[in-house]
Short mmCIF file of C-alpha atoms and ligand atoms in Angstrom, two decimals:
data_model
loop_
_atom_site.label_atom_id
_atom_site.label_comp_id
_atom_site.label_asym_id
_atom_site.label_seq_id
_atom_site.Cartn_x
_atom_site.Cartn_y
_atom_site.Cartn_z
CA UNK A 23 32.43 -2.02 73.22
CA UNK A 24 29.13 -3.26 75.89
CA UNK A 25 26.31 -1.11 74.92
CA UNK A 26 22.55 -2.15 76.11
CA UNK A 27 21.43 -0.71 73.36
CA UNK A 28 24.26 -3.44 70.86
CA UNK A 29 22.94 -6.02 72.99
CA UNK A 30 19.31 -5.72 72.57
CA UNK A 31 19.33 -5.08 68.98
CA UNK A 32 22.24 -8.17 68.59
CA UNK A 33 19.68 -10.35 71.04
CA UNK A 34 16.58 -9.59 68.80
CA UNK A 35 18.17 -9.39 65.66
CA UNK A 36 19.22 -11.78 62.83
CA UNK A 37 23.27 -10.87 62.44
CA UNK A 38 22.39 -10.22 58.93
CA UNK A 39 24.78 -7.45 58.79
CA UNK A 40 28.01 -5.96 60.92
CA UNK A 41 27.46 -2.93 61.70
CA UNK A 42 30.05 -0.38 62.68
CA UNK A 43 30.33 0.10 66.59
CA UNK A 44 27.69 3.17 67.60
CA UNK A 45 24.36 3.69 68.43
CA UNK A 46 22.87 6.79 66.07
CA UNK A 47 19.92 8.60 67.50
CA UNK A 48 19.18 11.64 64.98
CA UNK A 49 20.03 13.15 62.52
CA UNK A 50 19.49 16.15 60.60
CA UNK A 51 21.30 17.87 57.41
CA UNK A 52 24.81 16.01 56.62
CA UNK A 53 25.20 14.93 60.54
CA UNK A 54 23.78 12.76 62.94
CA UNK A 55 24.34 11.93 66.68
CA UNK A 56 24.77 9.16 68.66
CA UNK A 57 23.25 7.85 72.04
CA UNK A 58 26.31 9.74 74.04
CA UNK A 59 25.45 12.84 71.74
CA UNK A 60 28.49 12.90 69.76
CA UNK A 61 28.11 14.51 66.56
CA UNK A 62 29.26 12.65 63.05
CA UNK A 63 29.43 13.65 59.76
CA UNK A 64 27.31 11.52 57.36
CA UNK A 65 30.36 10.20 54.30
CA UNK A 66 27.22 7.46 53.59
CA UNK A 67 24.24 8.58 53.62
CA UNK A 68 22.48 4.67 53.68
CA UNK A 69 24.09 4.08 50.54
CA UNK A 70 22.94 7.14 48.94
CA UNK A 71 19.17 6.83 50.32
CA UNK A 72 19.09 10.04 52.12
CA UNK A 73 20.54 12.73 49.62
CA UNK A 74 18.51 15.63 50.12
CA UNK A 75 19.54 15.66 53.41
CA UNK A 76 18.51 13.81 57.27
CA UNK A 77 14.99 14.92 57.96
CA UNK A 78 14.54 17.19 55.08
CA UNK A 79 11.96 20.04 57.14
CA UNK A 80 9.85 20.20 53.84
CA UNK A 81 9.83 17.33 53.01
CA UNK A 82 9.10 15.52 56.52
CA UNK A 83 6.02 18.51 56.94
CA UNK A 84 4.94 16.90 53.77
CA UNK A 85 5.09 13.52 54.96
CA UNK A 86 3.15 14.36 58.56
CA UNK A 87 0.42 16.09 57.06
CA UNK A 88 -0.19 13.46 54.23
CA UNK A 89 0.34 10.80 57.51
CA UNK A 90 -2.59 12.46 59.67
CA UNK A 91 -4.75 12.79 55.84
CA UNK A 92 -4.38 9.48 53.80
CA UNK A 93 -1.82 7.00 54.03
CA UNK A 94 -2.96 3.27 52.59
CA UNK A 95 -5.40 2.39 50.78
CA UNK A 96 -4.34 -0.28 48.17
CA UNK A 97 -4.04 0.00 44.80
CA UNK A 98 -7.51 -0.64 44.59
CA UNK A 99 -8.91 2.66 44.72
CA UNK A 100 -7.34 5.60 43.20
CA UNK A 101 -6.13 8.48 45.38
CA UNK A 102 -5.39 12.60 44.91
CA UNK A 103 -1.68 11.71 45.09
CA UNK A 104 -0.09 8.77 42.94
CA UNK A 105 -0.88 10.31 39.50
CA UNK A 106 0.57 13.61 40.30
CA UNK A 107 3.93 12.11 41.86
CA UNK A 108 4.11 9.57 37.89
CA UNK A 109 3.80 12.78 36.21
CA UNK A 110 6.45 14.70 37.24
CA UNK A 111 8.64 11.39 37.28
CA UNK A 112 7.83 11.28 33.69
CA UNK A 113 8.43 14.79 32.53
CA UNK A 114 11.42 14.92 35.00
CA UNK A 115 13.20 11.78 33.46
CA UNK A 116 11.44 12.08 29.92
CA UNK A 117 10.01 8.57 30.36
CA UNK A 118 6.35 8.48 28.96
CA UNK A 119 4.91 5.58 32.19
CA UNK A 120 5.78 4.74 35.52
CA UNK A 121 5.96 2.12 37.90
CA UNK A 122 5.59 2.69 41.60
CA UNK A 123 6.45 0.49 44.35
CA UNK A 124 8.74 0.56 47.68
CA UNK A 125 12.25 -1.12 47.61
CA UNK A 126 14.65 -1.07 45.10
CA UNK A 127 14.72 -4.80 44.74
CA UNK A 128 10.87 -4.66 44.20
CA UNK A 129 11.40 -1.93 40.94
CA UNK A 130 14.37 -4.14 39.34
CA UNK A 131 11.75 -7.31 39.82
CA UNK A 132 9.09 -5.46 38.60
CA UNK A 133 12.04 -3.98 35.24
CA UNK A 134 12.92 -8.20 34.97
CA UNK A 135 8.89 -9.24 34.75
CA UNK A 136 8.65 -6.34 32.09
CA UNK A 137 11.67 -7.70 30.38
CA UNK A 138 10.62 -10.60 30.35
CA UNK A 139 6.97 -10.41 29.19
CA UNK A 140 8.14 -7.86 26.57
CA UNK A 141 9.99 -10.70 25.20
CA UNK A 142 7.27 -13.17 24.69
CA UNK A 143 4.28 -10.55 23.85
CA UNK A 144 6.69 -8.22 21.57
CA UNK A 145 9.73 -9.64 20.63
CA UNK A 146 8.47 -13.17 19.94
CA UNK A 147 10.95 -15.23 21.88
CA UNK A 148 9.57 -18.69 22.86
CA UNK A 149 7.72 -18.92 26.04
CA UNK A 150 9.66 -19.38 29.30
CA UNK A 151 13.35 -18.75 27.15
CA UNK A 152 13.97 -15.37 27.66
CA UNK A 153 17.06 -14.00 29.10
CA UNK A 154 18.00 -11.47 30.83
CA UNK A 155 21.91 -9.98 30.57
CA UNK A 156 24.11 -7.55 33.71
CA UNK A 157 27.31 -6.73 34.40
CA UNK A 158 30.21 -8.90 36.46
CA UNK A 159 30.63 -7.54 40.16
CA UNK A 160 26.75 -6.09 39.92
CA UNK A 161 24.10 -5.46 43.06
CA UNK A 162 20.79 -4.81 42.08
CA UNK A 163 19.44 -6.34 45.69
CA UNK A 164 18.61 -9.56 47.31
CA UNK A 165 15.41 -11.42 45.48
CA UNK A 166 16.37 -14.58 44.34
CA UNK A 167 15.98 -13.81 41.68
CA UNK A 168 17.87 -11.00 41.51
CA UNK A 169 20.70 -12.79 43.45
CA UNK A 170 20.57 -15.01 40.52
CA UNK A 171 22.60 -12.67 38.78
CA UNK A 172 24.52 -11.87 41.25
CA UNK A 173 28.55 -13.01 40.72
CA UNK A 174 29.66 -12.81 44.69
CA UNK A 175 29.62 -15.78 45.87
CA UNK A 176 28.32 -14.90 49.65
CA UNK A 177 25.00 -12.98 47.98
CA UNK A 178 24.23 -16.42 46.10
CA UNK A 179 25.84 -18.55 49.21
CA UNK A 180 22.78 -21.23 50.14
CA UNK A 181 20.38 -19.28 48.64
CA UNK A 182 19.86 -21.77 45.15
CA UNK A 183 18.31 -22.96 42.59
CA UNK A 184 18.02 -19.77 40.69
CA UNK A 185 16.03 -19.09 37.82
CA UNK A 186 16.91 -20.35 34.29
CA UNK A 187 17.87 -17.51 31.85
CA UNK A 188 20.50 -15.87 34.01
CA UNK A 189 23.58 -14.41 32.12
CA UNK A 190 26.60 -12.33 33.31
CA UNK A 191 29.71 -10.15 31.05
CA UNK A 192 32.15 -8.33 32.12
CA UNK A 193 31.55 -4.69 33.10
CA UNK A 194 32.93 -2.28 30.42
CA UNK A 195 33.41 -4.78 27.52
CA UNK A 196 30.78 -4.11 24.98
CA UNK A 197 32.01 -6.85 22.54
CA UNK A 198 31.30 -9.48 25.38
CA UNK A 199 28.19 -7.69 26.14
CA UNK A 200 27.13 -8.23 22.12
CA UNK A 201 28.52 -11.92 22.26
CA UNK A 202 26.30 -12.91 24.91
CA UNK A 203 23.55 -11.51 23.09
CA UNK A 204 20.98 -14.67 21.02
CA UNK A 205 17.81 -14.28 19.73
CA UNK A 206 16.50 -15.11 22.89
CA UNK A 207 17.61 -12.09 25.29
CA UNK A 208 14.76 -9.71 26.29
CA UNK A 209 17.01 -7.27 28.16
CA UNK A 210 20.32 -6.07 29.22
CA UNK A 211 20.82 -4.71 33.18
CA UNK A 212 23.10 -2.30 34.29
CA UNK A 213 24.49 0.23 36.92
CA UNK A 214 25.83 3.20 35.16
CA UNK A 215 28.96 3.28 37.81
CA UNK A 216 29.01 0.55 39.86
CA UNK A 217 27.75 1.01 43.41
CA UNK A 218 28.71 -1.74 45.63
CA UNK A 219 30.59 -3.32 43.01
CA UNK A 220 33.87 -0.54 44.50
CA UNK A 221 32.21 2.60 42.82
CA UNK A 222 33.75 1.93 39.45
CA UNK A 223 33.12 3.93 36.35
CA UNK A 224 33.23 2.46 33.51
CA UNK A 225 35.49 3.60 30.08
CA UNK A 226 33.54 6.19 28.35
CA UNK A 227 31.50 5.20 25.75
CA UNK A 228 30.98 2.23 27.19
CA UNK A 229 28.08 2.36 28.05
CA UNK A 230 27.09 4.44 24.33
CA UNK A 231 28.49 0.78 22.43
CA UNK A 232 26.06 -0.58 25.38
CA UNK A 233 22.77 1.60 24.16
CA UNK A 234 23.93 0.58 20.00
CA UNK A 235 24.93 -3.02 20.61
CA UNK A 236 21.27 -3.45 22.52
CA UNK A 237 19.15 -1.26 19.43
CA UNK A 238 20.59 -3.34 16.61
CA UNK A 239 19.81 -6.71 18.38
CA UNK A 240 15.92 -5.46 19.95
CA UNK A 241 16.98 -5.92 23.10
CA UNK A 242 16.01 -3.86 25.83
CA UNK A 243 18.81 -1.63 27.86
CA UNK A 244 17.82 -1.12 31.63
CA UNK A 245 19.55 1.45 33.77
CA UNK A 246 19.53 1.06 37.93
CA UNK A 247 20.08 3.69 38.73
CA UNK A 248 19.01 3.74 42.38
CA UNK A 249 22.56 4.04 43.99
CA UNK A 250 23.68 6.57 41.11
CA UNK A 251 20.45 8.21 40.06
CA UNK A 252 18.65 11.72 41.35
CA UNK A 253 21.86 13.90 41.29
CA UNK A 254 23.72 12.14 42.81
CA UNK A 255 26.74 11.44 40.22
CA UNK A 256 26.23 15.15 38.98
CA UNK A 257 23.63 14.71 36.67
CA UNK A 258 19.58 14.27 36.77
CA UNK A 259 20.65 10.08 35.86
CA UNK A 260 24.10 9.15 35.79
CA UNK A 261 23.85 7.72 31.69
CA UNK A 262 22.82 11.15 30.99
CA UNK A 263 26.59 11.46 31.07
CA UNK A 264 27.23 9.68 28.08
CA UNK A 265 24.35 11.42 26.11
CA UNK A 266 22.10 7.95 26.02
CA UNK A 267 18.86 7.45 26.76
CA UNK A 268 18.54 3.70 27.88
CA UNK A 269 14.56 1.75 27.06
CA UNK A 270 13.48 1.86 30.91
CA UNK A 271 15.17 3.32 34.13
CA UNK A 272 14.52 2.22 37.93
CA UNK A 273 15.13 4.35 40.79
CA UNK A 274 14.51 4.28 44.40
CA UNK A 275 16.76 4.83 47.95
CA UNK A 276 16.91 9.17 47.66
CA UNK A 277 13.05 9.15 45.80
CA UNK A 278 11.92 8.33 49.13
CA UNK A 279 13.78 11.63 50.70
CA UNK A 280 15.36 10.09 53.29
CA UNK A 281 12.45 9.47 54.53
CA UNK A 282 10.39 5.86 53.98
CA UNK A 283 11.12 3.68 50.38
CA UNK A 284 10.18 5.06 47.55
CA UNK A 285 10.89 3.38 44.48
CA UNK A 286 9.35 3.53 40.40
CA UNK A 287 10.17 1.85 37.57
CA UNK A 288 10.19 4.20 34.10
CA UNK A 289 9.55 3.11 30.41
CA UNK A 290 7.76 4.35 27.22
CA UNK A 291 4.13 2.70 26.76
CA UNK A 292 5.05 0.13 24.34
CA UNK A 293 6.89 -1.64 27.43
CA UNK A 294 4.99 -0.83 30.31
CA UNK A 295 1.44 -1.88 28.23
CA UNK A 296 2.73 -5.71 28.77
CA UNK A 297 1.26 -5.47 32.48
CA UNK A 298 -2.30 -6.06 32.49
CA UNK A 299 -4.33 -5.45 35.76
CA UNK A 300 -3.57 -8.19 37.84
CA UNK A 301 -0.23 -8.55 36.13
CA UNK A 302 1.65 -7.24 39.41
CA UNK A 303 1.76 -4.91 41.96
CA UNK A 304 2.40 -4.95 45.63
CA UNK A 305 0.17 -3.13 48.45
CA UNK A 306 1.80 -0.86 49.23
CA UNK A 307 3.32 0.20 45.74
CA UNK A 308 1.75 4.01 45.02
CA UNK A 309 0.35 4.18 48.51
CA UNK A 310 -0.49 9.00 48.60
CA UNK A 311 2.02 8.92 51.69
CA UNK A 312 4.74 7.45 49.84
CA UNK A 313 3.81 9.26 46.50
CA UNK A 314 3.68 12.18 48.52
CA UNK A 315 7.24 12.23 50.03
CA UNK A 316 8.39 11.31 46.49
CA UNK A 317 6.66 14.51 44.91
CA UNK A 318 8.29 16.36 47.34
CA UNK A 319 11.62 14.90 47.04
CA UNK A 320 11.80 15.51 43.27
CA UNK A 321 10.81 19.32 43.75
CA UNK A 322 12.90 19.40 46.69
CA UNK A 323 15.98 17.82 44.17
CA UNK A 324 15.63 20.69 41.49
CA UNK A 325 14.07 24.25 43.78
CA UNK A 326 17.54 23.18 46.10
CA UNK A 327 19.54 22.66 43.35
CA UNK A 328 21.15 19.68 45.06
CA UNK A 329 22.03 17.95 41.21
CA UNK A 330 24.02 21.11 40.66
CA UNK A 331 25.68 21.00 44.46
CA UNK A 332 26.80 17.17 43.43
CA UNK A 333 28.74 18.06 40.33
CA UNK A 334 31.00 20.68 41.91
CA UNK A 335 30.99 19.55 45.47
CA UNK A 336 31.93 16.71 44.06
CA UNK A 337 34.59 17.97 41.81
CA UNK A 338 36.10 19.53 45.05
CA UNK A 339 35.64 16.51 47.19
CA UNK A 340 37.83 14.49 44.84
CA UNK A 341 39.95 17.10 44.58
CA UNK A 342 41.02 17.83 47.98
CA UNK A 343 41.12 13.53 48.68
CA UNK A 344 43.64 13.88 45.72
CA UNK A 345 45.93 16.37 47.52
CA UNK A 346 46.19 13.97 50.38
CA UNK A 347 49.94 13.06 50.30
CA UNK A 348 49.83 9.53 51.92
CA UNK A 349 51.10 6.19 50.45
CA UNK A 350 48.03 4.18 51.30
CA UNK A 351 46.08 6.06 48.69
CA UNK A 352 46.09 3.57 45.88
CA UNK A 353 42.61 5.66 43.38
CA UNK A 354 40.08 8.46 44.22
CA UNK A 355 37.08 7.43 42.23
CA UNK A 356 33.82 8.35 41.06
CA UNK A 357 31.53 11.18 39.53
CA UNK A 358 30.00 13.38 41.24
CA UNK A 359 29.51 13.17 44.95
CA UNK A 360 29.92 9.14 44.85
CA UNK A 361 33.41 8.79 45.48
CA UNK A 362 35.69 5.54 46.43
CA UNK A 363 38.92 5.56 47.75
CA UNK A 364 41.25 2.33 47.23
CA UNK A 365 43.47 1.43 49.78
CA UNK A 366 46.58 -0.24 48.62
CA UNK A 367 46.69 -3.75 49.19
CA UNK A 368 47.15 -5.02 53.00
CA UNK A 369 44.74 -2.37 54.15
CA UNK A 370 41.31 -2.89 55.06
CA UNK A 371 39.66 -0.46 54.34
CA UNK A 372 36.87 -1.47 57.25
CA UNK A 373 40.26 -0.42 60.06
CA UNK A 374 40.59 2.92 58.30
CA UNK A 375 36.33 3.68 58.48
CA UNK A 376 36.69 2.96 62.48
CA UNK A 377 39.02 5.26 62.96
CA UNK A 378 37.43 7.54 60.94
CA UNK A 379 34.49 6.77 63.14
CA UNK A 380 36.53 8.05 66.57
CA UNK A 381 37.27 11.39 64.27
CA UNK A 382 33.13 12.35 63.93
CA UNK A 383 33.71 10.94 60.43
CA UNK A 384 30.88 7.61 59.35
CA UNK A 385 31.59 5.99 56.22
CA UNK A 386 31.59 2.53 55.80
CA UNK A 387 34.23 0.06 53.00
CA UNK A 388 32.38 -1.16 50.00
CA UNK A 389 34.61 -4.81 49.44
CA UNK A 390 37.92 -4.82 51.40
CA UNK A 391 40.10 -2.17 50.13
CA UNK A 392 37.43 0.46 49.12
CA UNK A 393 36.08 3.63 51.59
CA UNK A 394 32.52 5.60 50.47
CA UNK A 395 32.28 8.84 50.25
CA UNK A 396 28.74 9.34 49.14
CA UNK A 397 27.72 12.97 51.64
CA UNK A 398 23.72 14.01 51.17
CA UNK A 399 24.31 16.19 48.60
CA UNK A 400 24.05 19.91 50.88
CA UNK A 401 27.71 19.24 51.98
CA UNK A 402 29.74 22.23 51.52
CA UNK A 403 33.43 22.55 51.13
CA UNK A 404 34.49 23.68 55.30
CA UNK A 405 32.98 20.70 56.36
CA UNK A 406 34.46 18.76 53.01
CA UNK A 407 37.60 20.10 54.91
CA UNK A 408 36.95 18.04 58.16
CA UNK A 409 36.56 14.98 55.97
CA UNK A 410 39.90 15.66 54.76
CA UNK A 411 41.71 16.92 57.83
CA UNK A 412 40.35 13.68 59.62
CA UNK A 413 41.38 11.38 56.75
CA UNK A 414 44.76 13.13 56.69
CA UNK A 415 44.79 12.00 60.16
CA UNK A 416 44.09 8.80 59.80
CA UNK A 417 46.20 7.76 57.37
CA UNK A 418 49.63 9.01 59.87
CA UNK A 419 48.06 7.19 62.51
CA UNK A 420 47.45 3.54 60.42
CA UNK A 421 51.05 4.16 58.88
CA UNK A 422 52.71 4.53 62.12
CA UNK A 423 51.07 1.54 63.48
CA UNK A 424 52.50 -1.03 60.77
C1 LIG B 5 21.93 -4.20 51.57
C2 LIG B 5 25.21 -2.53 48.58
C3 LIG B 5 24.77 -0.14 48.24
C4 LIG B 5 21.49 -0.92 44.62
C5 LIG B 5 21.22 -0.97 43.67
C6 LIG B 5 19.29 -2.03 43.57
C7 LIG B 5 19.31 -2.13 45.03
C8 LIG B 5 20.54 -0.97 46.15
C9 LIG B 5 22.60 0.09 42.44
C10 LIG B 5 18.16 -2.02 46.24
C11 LIG B 5 20.72 -1.34 46.92
C12 LIG B 5 22.44 -1.11 48.98
C13 LIG B 5 21.10 -2.44 49.65
C14 LIG B 5 21.94 -2.93 51.04
C15 LIG B 5 23.29 -2.56 50.67
C16 LIG B 5 22.95 -0.95 49.78
C17 LIG B 5 24.47 -1.58 48.57
F1 LIG B 5 26.20 -3.25 49.52
F2 LIG B 5 24.44 -3.90 48.97
F3 LIG B 5 25.57 -3.37 47.33
F4 LIG B 5 24.04 0.56 48.51
F5 LIG B 5 25.49 0.17 46.96
N1 LIG B 5 19.84 -1.41 43.16
N2 LIG B 5 22.14 -1.08 47.52
O1 LIG B 5 22.74 -0.37 45.22
O2 LIG B 5 17.72 -1.50 46.84
O3 LIG B 5 15.52 -3.03 48.05
O4 LIG B 5 18.02 -2.39 49.00
O5 LIG B 5 16.07 -0.91 48.12
O6 LIG B 5 21.38 -4.55 50.30
O7 LIG B 5 23.37 -4.47 52.09
P1 LIG B 5 17.00 -2.13 47.87
#
C-alpha cells in the first residue's frame, strides 16, 4: 500500500511492529477514522486501554483543564490531585495503598520489587535468593526482568541475560504452582485471564486454589489486571469472578482513560511499607495531570455503568459470535468484552483481520489463530450486529478462496 504517511513512519521509526495498512487520524466513541475519512468500528481499544471510548468528552475536558493549570512537578513535592486519585483507587478496589507509575510494565516492576523486598524484610528469605513465579504464556510487559519471566521465544531472543529467581508454571494447574514453591518464593504473578496468551480463561476454581496455596506458603499472590481490570471482563477486577482477594493488583491501560499512560500498584500497608523514601520512583509517576485523568477514568467507569455494560454486551457479543455457522470457527471464548475467536488450523487470524479492515472493522490477532474482540465498553447491540455481519461475510469470502 503506497502511502507517504506510512513510508515516513517506517523511514524514521523502528521496525518493532507490523501495523495493519491503515492510517488513523481521529477517534470518537467506538469509532476511528483513517486519513481517507473511512470509518472503522474499533474492536481493539488499544489492547483495552480505550475501555471508556475514544476521546471521552469528560476525560478530555479534565485533561485540558489540568494541563492548562499544573501538569508535572515530580514527586519532590505534594500536589492537590494525587491523594484524591489514590483514595478513589484504594476505596474502589479495596486495597489500602497505591503507588502510581506510568506504563503497565513499570507498575509490574514495582510489584516485583515490592515482593522481593517484602520477602527479605518480612518473610525472612535469604538476601538475593527471592523467587518469582509466573505462568507459561504470560504477558506482563517488555522490560528485561519481566521478559525474563516470558515463555514466548521472540520476546526473549537477543535480550539476555535475565535476572535470577524467575520461574514459570503451566497456567491453570494449581498443583504445579504448589510444586514450584520453595521457602524462597516471594510471589506468584498471574493474569486472571491470559490476554496475549490467546484470551484464555482458566478452569473454574483455579484462581481460588492458587490463592489458598499462596496463603498456605506465605507467598504473595499478585494479579496483573492491566488488561482484564477496570470492567473489561464484566467485573471491576477479573479476580472477582472467582471471589478471591489477592495480596496485590496491578492496573494500567484503561486507567489512563484512553488518553495517557497511568498505572498503579495496589496492595496492603504491610507490603507497601517495604518502600522507604528514595527506594523507588519515576519522574512522571503520579503527576497531577495523570492523577486527574486517572481519577476521572475511575469516576466515569462507575457513573457510566461501564462494568455492567461489559457484562451484558459481552454476553450478547459471545452469543452472536457463537451463532455464526462457519467451519472456520474453532472456539469463541473470553469474559465480558474481552473475547477471542479462534479459527481452525490452516487459517491465519491475520488474514481475517486484513479482510475485516476492508469491511470497516478494526482488530488484530493475538497469536496466529485468535482474533481479538475487545471494543470500548460503550458498544451497543446494533454495533455488535454490524461486526457479526461483517465477520460472517469475511468467513464466506475466506472459505471461498480456499
Ligand atoms: C506490546 C500484548 C496485550 C498487558 C498485561 C502488562 C502489560 C500489558 C496483561 C504491560 C501490555 C500490551 C503491550 C503491547 C501489546 C499489548 C498486549 F500483546 F503485548 F500482550 F494487550 F495483550 N500486563 N500489553 O497486556 O503494559 O507496559 O504496555 O503499558 O508490547 O506490544 P504496558
